[in-house]
CSV table of C-alpha atoms in Angstrom, one decimal:
chain,number,residue,atom,x,y,z
A,1,MET,CA,-0.2,-0.2,0.0
A,2,GLU,CA,3.5,2.2,1.1
A,3,PHE,CA,4.5,2.2,-2.9
A,4,VAL,CA,1.3,1.9,-4.5
A,5,PHE,CA,1.1,6.1,-2.4
A,6,TRP,CA,5.0,6.8,-3.2
A,7,LEU,CA,4.1,5.4,-6.4
A,8,LEU,CA,0.7,7.4,-7.1
A,9,ALA,CA,2.5,10.5,-5.7
A,10,THR,CA,6.0,10.6,-7.8
A,11,LEU,CA,3.9,10.2,-10.5
A,12,PHE,CA,1.5,13.4,-9.6
A,13,SER,CA,4.7,15.7,-9.4
A,14,VAL,CA,6.3,14.6,-12.4
A,15,GLY,CA,3.0,15.2,-14.1
A,16,LEU,CA,3.1,18.5,-12.4
A,17,LEU,CA,6.5,19.7,-13.4
A,18,LEU,CA,5.7,19.2,-16.8
A,19,ALA,CA,2.5,21.1,-16.8
A,20,LEU,CA,4.5,24.0,-15.4
A,21,TRP,CA,7.0,24.1,-17.5
A,22,GLY,CA,4.7,23.5,-20.3
A,23,ILE,CA,2.6,26.8,-19.6
A,24,PHE,CA,5.3,29.1,-18.0
A,25,ILE,CA,7.8,28.2,-20.1
A,26,GLU,CA,8.0,25.9,-23.2
A,27,ARG,CA,5.2,28.0,-24.7
A,28,PHE,CA,7.3,31.0,-24.7
A,29,ARG,CA,10.4,29.0,-26.6
A,30,PHE,CA,10.3,30.2,-29.4
A,31,THR,CA,11.9,28.3,-32.4
A,32,VAL,CA,13.0,29.3,-35.6
A,33,ARG,CA,13.4,25.4,-37.7
A,34,HIS,CA,16.1,25.1,-40.3
A,35,ASP,CA,15.2,22.3,-43.2
A,36,GLU,CA,17.3,22.2,-46.7
A,37,LEU,CA,15.4,20.7,-49.7
A,38,ALA,CA,16.7,20.4,-53.4
A,39,ILE,CA,13.4,20.7,-55.3
A,40,LEU,CA,13.8,23.0,-58.2
A,41,PRO,CA,14.7,23.4,-61.8
A,42,LYS,CA,18.6,23.1,-62.1
A,43,GLY,CA,20.3,26.2,-62.8
A,44,SER,CA,18.0,28.1,-60.0
A,45,LYS,CA,19.0,30.5,-57.3
A,46,PRO,CA,17.7,29.8,-54.3
A,47,ILE,CA,14.8,30.4,-52.6
A,48,ARG,CA,14.4,31.0,-48.6
A,49,VAL,CA,10.6,30.1,-47.6
A,50,LEU,CA,9.1,31.2,-44.7
A,51,HIS,CA,6.9,28.7,-43.0
A,52,ILE,CA,4.4,30.3,-40.5
A,53,SER,CA,1.4,29.1,-39.2
A,54,ASP,CA,-1.2,28.8,-36.2
A,55,PHE,CA,-0.1,31.9,-34.9
A,56,HIS,CA,-3.4,32.0,-32.6
A,57,VAL,CA,-2.2,35.2,-31.3
A,58,ALA,CA,-4.5,37.2,-28.7
A,59,PRO,CA,-3.9,40.2,-28.1
A,60,TRP,CA,-2.2,40.4,-24.6
A,61,GLN,CA,0.4,38.2,-26.5
A,62,ASN,CA,3.3,41.1,-26.6
A,63,ARG,CA,6.5,38.2,-26.0
A,64,LYS,CA,4.6,36.5,-29.2
A,65,LEU,CA,3.8,39.9,-31.6
A,66,THR,CA,7.6,41.7,-30.6
A,67,TRP,CA,8.7,37.9,-31.9
A,68,ILE,CA,6.6,38.0,-35.3
A,69,ARG,CA,8.4,41.5,-35.9
A,70,GLU,CA,11.5,40.3,-35.5
A,71,LEU,CA,10.3,37.8,-38.4
A,72,ALA,CA,11.0,40.2,-40.9
A,73,LYS,CA,15.2,40.0,-39.6
A,74,LEU,CA,15.5,36.5,-41.6
A,75,LYS,CA,15.7,37.9,-44.9
A,76,PRO,CA,13.5,35.1,-47.1
A,77,ASP,CA,12.5,35.6,-50.1
A,78,LEU,CA,8.8,34.0,-49.6
A,79,ILE,CA,6.2,33.8,-46.9
A,80,VAL,CA,3.8,31.1,-47.3
A,81,ASN,CA,1.1,31.3,-44.6
A,82,THR,CA,-0.6,28.5,-43.8
A,83,GLY,CA,-3.2,30.0,-41.2
A,84,ASP,CA,-5.1,30.4,-37.6
A,85,ASN,CA,-3.6,33.3,-37.1
A,86,LEU,CA,-6.1,34.6,-34.8
A,87,GLY,CA,-6.9,33.4,-31.8
A,88,HIS,CA,-8.9,35.9,-30.3
A,89,GLY,CA,-11.6,37.6,-31.0
A,90,ASP,CA,-10.3,41.0,-31.2
A,91,ALA,CA,-7.4,39.9,-32.1
A,92,ILE,CA,-7.0,41.2,-35.8
A,93,ARG,CA,-4.9,44.2,-35.1
A,94,PRO,CA,-2.4,42.8,-33.2
A,95,THR,CA,-2.1,40.5,-36.3
A,96,LEU,CA,-1.6,42.9,-38.4
A,97,GLU,CA,0.7,44.8,-37.0
A,98,ALA,CA,3.3,42.4,-35.9
A,99,LEU,CA,3.1,40.9,-39.5
A,100,LYS,CA,3.4,44.1,-40.9
A,101,PRO,CA,6.9,43.4,-41.1
A,102,LEU,CA,7.0,40.4,-43.6
A,103,MET,CA,4.3,41.2,-45.5
A,104,GLU,CA,6.6,42.8,-47.3
A,105,VAL,CA,7.7,40.1,-49.2
A,106,PRO,CA,5.8,38.2,-51.6
A,107,GLY,CA,2.9,35.3,-49.5
A,108,VAL,CA,0.8,32.9,-49.9
A,109,PHE,CA,-2.5,32.2,-47.9
A,110,VAL,CA,-4.4,30.0,-46.7
A,111,GLY,CA,-7.1,30.3,-44.1
A,112,GLY,CA,-7.4,28.3,-41.1
A,113,SER,CA,-10.9,27.5,-38.7
A,114,ASN,CA,-9.6,30.1,-36.2
A,115,ASP,CA,-9.4,33.0,-38.5
A,116,TYR,CA,-13.1,32.5,-39.4
A,117,HIS,CA,-14.7,32.1,-35.8
A,118,ALA,CA,-13.2,32.8,-32.0
A,119,PRO,CA,-12.0,29.9,-30.2
A,120,GLU,CA,-14.1,28.0,-27.4
A,121,ILE,CA,-13.4,25.9,-24.5
A,122,ARG,CA,-13.0,22.3,-25.4
A,123,ASN,CA,-13.0,19.1,-23.6
A,124,PRO,CA,-8.7,18.0,-24.6
A,125,LEU,CA,-9.6,14.8,-23.8
A,126,SER,CA,-12.0,14.3,-26.6
A,127,TYR,CA,-8.9,15.0,-29.3
A,128,LEU,CA,-7.1,11.6,-28.1
A,129,ASN,CA,-10.5,10.2,-29.7
A,130,LYS,CA,-10.9,11.3,-33.7
A,131,PRO,CA,-10.4,14.7,-34.3
A,132,SER,CA,-12.6,17.8,-33.7
A,133,THR,CA,-15.9,18.8,-35.1
A,134,PRO,CA,-16.2,22.0,-36.8
A,135,GLY,CA,-17.7,24.6,-34.4
A,136,ARG,CA,-20.5,27.6,-34.6
A,137,ARG,CA,-18.8,30.2,-32.7
A,138,LYS,CA,-18.7,34.2,-33.2
A,139,HIS,CA,-17.7,35.2,-36.2
A,140,LEU,CA,-14.5,37.6,-37.0
A,141,GLU,CA,-14.1,39.9,-39.6
A,142,THR,CA,-11.9,37.9,-41.0
A,143,SER,CA,-12.3,40.0,-44.9
A,144,THR,CA,-10.3,42.7,-43.0
A,145,LEU,CA,-7.6,39.7,-42.3
A,146,PHE,CA,-7.8,38.5,-45.8
A,147,GLY,CA,-8.2,41.7,-47.3
A,148,ALA,CA,-5.4,43.1,-45.7
A,149,PHE,CA,-3.3,40.2,-47.4
A,150,GLU,CA,-4.5,40.5,-50.3
A,151,ALA,CA,-3.4,44.7,-50.0
A,152,ALA,CA,-0.2,43.3,-49.1
A,153,GLY,CA,-0.1,41.5,-52.0
A,154,TRP,CA,-0.1,38.3,-50.1
A,155,LEU,CA,-2.0,35.8,-53.5
A,156,ASN,CA,-5.5,34.2,-51.2
A,157,LEU,CA,-5.0,31.3,-52.0
A,158,ASN,CA,-8.7,30.0,-50.6
A,159,ASN,CA,-9.8,27.4,-53.5
A,160,HIS,CA,-7.9,29.3,-55.7
A,161,SER,CA,-4.3,28.8,-57.1
A,162,GLY,CA,-1.8,31.7,-58.3
A,163,SER,CA,1.6,32.2,-59.4
A,164,LEU,CA,5.2,33.8,-58.1
A,165,THR,CA,8.3,34.9,-59.8
A,166,ILE,CA,10.5,34.9,-57.1
A,167,GLN,CA,14.2,34.8,-57.5
A,168,GLY,CA,13.5,34.1,-61.0
A,169,THR,CA,11.6,30.4,-60.2
A,170,ARG,CA,8.0,30.2,-61.3
A,171,ILE,CA,6.3,29.1,-58.6
A,172,GLY,CA,2.6,27.1,-58.5
A,173,PHE,CA,0.6,27.4,-55.7
A,174,LEU,CA,-2.4,25.3,-55.8
A,175,GLY,CA,-4.6,26.2,-52.2
A,176,LEU,CA,-7.4,24.9,-50.1
A,177,ASP,CA,-9.3,26.5,-47.8
A,178,ASP,CA,-9.4,24.8,-44.3
A,179,PRO,CA,-10.5,20.7,-44.5
A,180,HIS,CA,-10.7,20.7,-41.1
A,181,ASP,CA,-13.2,22.9,-40.9
A,182,GLU,CA,-14.8,21.8,-44.3
A,183,LEU,CA,-14.3,24.5,-46.8
A,184,ALA,CA,-11.9,22.4,-48.7
A,185,ARG,CA,-13.6,23.2,-52.4
A,186,TYR,CA,-11.3,19.6,-53.7
A,187,GLU,CA,-13.3,19.8,-57.3
A,188,SER,CA,-12.0,23.3,-57.9
A,189,LEU,CA,-8.1,21.9,-57.9
A,190,ASN,CA,-9.0,20.5,-61.6
A,191,THR,CA,-9.5,24.9,-62.9
A,192,GLN,CA,-6.1,25.7,-60.6
A,193,VAL,CA,-4.1,24.0,-62.2
A,194,GLU,CA,-5.1,24.2,-65.8
A,195,LYS,CA,-3.5,27.4,-64.7
A,196,LEU,CA,-0.1,26.6,-64.1
A,197,ALA,CA,0.7,24.9,-66.8
A,198,ASN,CA,3.4,27.2,-67.5
A,199,ASP,CA,5.4,26.9,-64.6
A,200,ASP,CA,8.2,25.8,-63.1
A,201,LEU,CA,6.8,23.5,-60.7
A,202,VAL,CA,3.6,23.6,-58.4
A,203,PHE,CA,3.5,23.6,-54.9
A,204,GLY,CA,0.4,22.7,-52.4
A,205,VAL,CA,-1.1,24.5,-50.1
A,206,ALA,CA,-3.8,24.6,-47.2
A,207,HIS,CA,-4.2,24.6,-43.6
A,208,ALA,CA,-5.4,21.1,-42.7
A,209,PRO,CA,-2.4,17.8,-43.2
A,210,TYR,CA,-5.4,15.4,-44.1
A,211,LEU,CA,-4.2,12.4,-46.3
A,212,ARG,CA,-7.1,12.7,-49.1
A,213,VAL,CA,-5.6,17.0,-49.3
A,214,ILE,CA,-1.9,15.4,-49.4
A,215,SER,CA,-2.8,12.7,-51.9
A,216,GLU,CA,-5.4,15.3,-54.3
A,217,PHE,CA,-2.2,17.8,-54.2
A,218,GLN,CA,-0.1,14.8,-55.6
A,219,SER,CA,-1.8,13.2,-58.2
A,220,ARG,CA,-2.2,17.2,-60.1
A,221,GLY,CA,1.9,17.4,-59.3
A,222,SER,CA,2.4,19.3,-56.6
A,223,LYS,CA,5.8,18.5,-55.6
A,224,LEU,CA,5.8,20.0,-52.0
A,225,VAL,CA,2.9,20.4,-49.8
A,226,PHE,CA,3.1,22.9,-46.6
A,227,ALA,CA,0.9,22.8,-44.9
A,228,GLY,CA,0.8,23.8,-40.5
A,229,HIS,CA,-3.1,23.2,-37.9
A,230,THR,CA,-0.7,19.7,-36.2
A,231,HIS,CA,0.4,22.0,-33.5
A,232,GLY,CA,3.3,19.5,-33.5
A,233,GLY,CA,1.0,17.5,-30.8
A,234,GLN,CA,1.1,20.1,-28.7
A,235,VAL,CA,1.8,17.6,-26.1
A,236,CYS,CA,4.4,16.2,-27.3
A,237,LEU,CA,6.1,12.6,-25.5
A,238,PRO,CA,9.9,12.4,-24.3
A,239,SER,CA,11.6,12.3,-27.4
A,240,GLY,CA,8.8,14.8,-29.4
A,241,ARG,CA,6.9,12.3,-31.0
A,242,ALA,CA,3.2,13.3,-31.3
A,243,ILE,CA,0.3,11.7,-29.8
A,244,ILE,CA,-2.1,13.3,-32.0
A,245,THR,CA,-2.7,15.3,-35.0
A,246,ASN,CA,-6.3,16.2,-34.2
A,247,CYS,CA,-6.7,15.0,-38.6
A,248,ASP,CA,-6.1,11.3,-39.7
A,249,LEU,CA,-2.2,12.4,-40.7
A,250,PRO,CA,-0.2,9.4,-39.3
A,251,ALA,CA,1.6,10.9,-35.7
A,252,ARG,CA,5.1,10.5,-37.0
A,253,PHE,CA,4.1,13.4,-39.3
A,254,ALA,CA,2.8,16.0,-37.5
A,255,LYS,CA,5.9,18.4,-37.9
A,256,GLY,CA,8.9,18.6,-39.6
A,257,LEU,CA,9.8,18.3,-43.6
A,258,HIS,CA,8.4,14.5,-45.0
A,259,ASN,CA,9.1,12.9,-48.1
A,260,ILE,CA,5.6,10.5,-47.6
A,261,GLU,CA,4.1,7.8,-50.4
A,262,SER,CA,0.6,9.3,-51.1
A,263,GLY,CA,-1.7,8.6,-54.2
A,264,ASN,CA,0.2,7.1,-57.1
A,265,GLY,CA,3.9,8.7,-55.9
A,266,ASN,CA,5.8,10.4,-53.3
A,267,VAL,CA,5.6,14.0,-52.5
A,268,TRP,CA,7.4,16.7,-49.6
A,269,LEU,CA,5.2,17.3,-47.2
A,270,ASN,CA,6.2,20.9,-44.6
A,271,VAL,CA,4.1,21.3,-42.1
A,272,CYS,CA,4.9,23.5,-39.1
A,273,ALA,CA,4.0,23.4,-35.5
A,274,GLY,CA,3.0,26.7,-35.1
A,275,LEU,CA,4.1,29.6,-32.4
A,276,GLY,CA,0.4,29.0,-30.2
A,277,THR,CA,-2.2,26.7,-28.8
A,278,SER,CA,-5.4,27.6,-27.8
A,279,ILE,CA,-5.7,30.3,-25.1
A,280,PHE,CA,-7.8,27.6,-23.3
A,281,ALA,CA,-5.3,24.3,-23.5
A,282,PRO,CA,-2.2,27.1,-22.8
A,283,ILE,CA,0.0,24.2,-23.0
A,284,ARG,CA,3.1,23.2,-25.3
A,285,VAL,CA,5.4,19.5,-23.6
A,286,PHE,CA,8.1,18.9,-25.3
A,287,CYS,CA,7.0,20.4,-28.5
A,288,ALA,CA,8.4,24.2,-28.8
A,289,PRO,CA,6.7,26.8,-30.7
A,290,GLU,CA,7.8,27.2,-34.3
A,291,VAL,CA,7.9,28.7,-37.7
A,292,ARG,CA,10.1,27.4,-39.6
A,293,LEU,CA,13.1,28.6,-42.8
A,294,LEU,CA,12.6,26.2,-45.9
A,295,THR,CA,15.7,26.7,-47.8
A,296,LEU,CA,15.0,25.4,-51.7
A,297,ALA,CA,17.7,24.6,-53.7
A,298,ALA,CA,18.5,23.8,-57.4
A,299,ALA,CA,18.1,18.9,-57.5
A,300,SER,CA,21.7,18.4,-58.8
């Protein structure tokens, strides 16, 4: 009986320490993850892609907002924003102010569910059984956020395509609105891809990396897919391995750059674990908040 008591006490103590670490320390350990991928046509100049996602900004998060504002010092050539910029009903203005230096760089974006609706309290244990379901929450002034992005020259890829010439390489982008919130219009990809026939290569961009999303992009010629949504698992095992992804993506792909089999071939998937959390679950364990700086180089 005494052994059981000490075992339970030890487990409680460890759990408490991890919770305190995750709430007060790790969720503020903002990190830039670096990767390289030789995928561009031969002879192309390198392209520095800053992949940002899942900021979940609340107005009082000054430390996070300051860190976002300073990301322009990385001197990226292209910004890919995979959504969930907002985490509070009053977050649009501070989010745009923090992103202003990055909005001077060519970019593309899609929305996540939190860009459309204010967050709500959910049972965190429910995520262990299945992905969360779309909520019917307070609608946000999404048009103000997206309108500012578009005014800065960023391409709106929500069920749309577009092309940018970056460092002399013409890149086509296929986009889907948030698949997790059931906003993706997969049939639009057929029309989208026709417009990109003259581009040097094609990338796919969506908020949530569902397996269907990856397969749909791959089958239409995408060489690289950008996504967020997973938070890298948010609360992970000590190895950093995710427990959940809040979609059907296998946990081993919850963050980082991976070459995965999809459809009739392979495709590169770059998942950004993001910077934030829901204001109702402000914790990260063994999963530091991040943005990803992916340097694309010419294939050998």
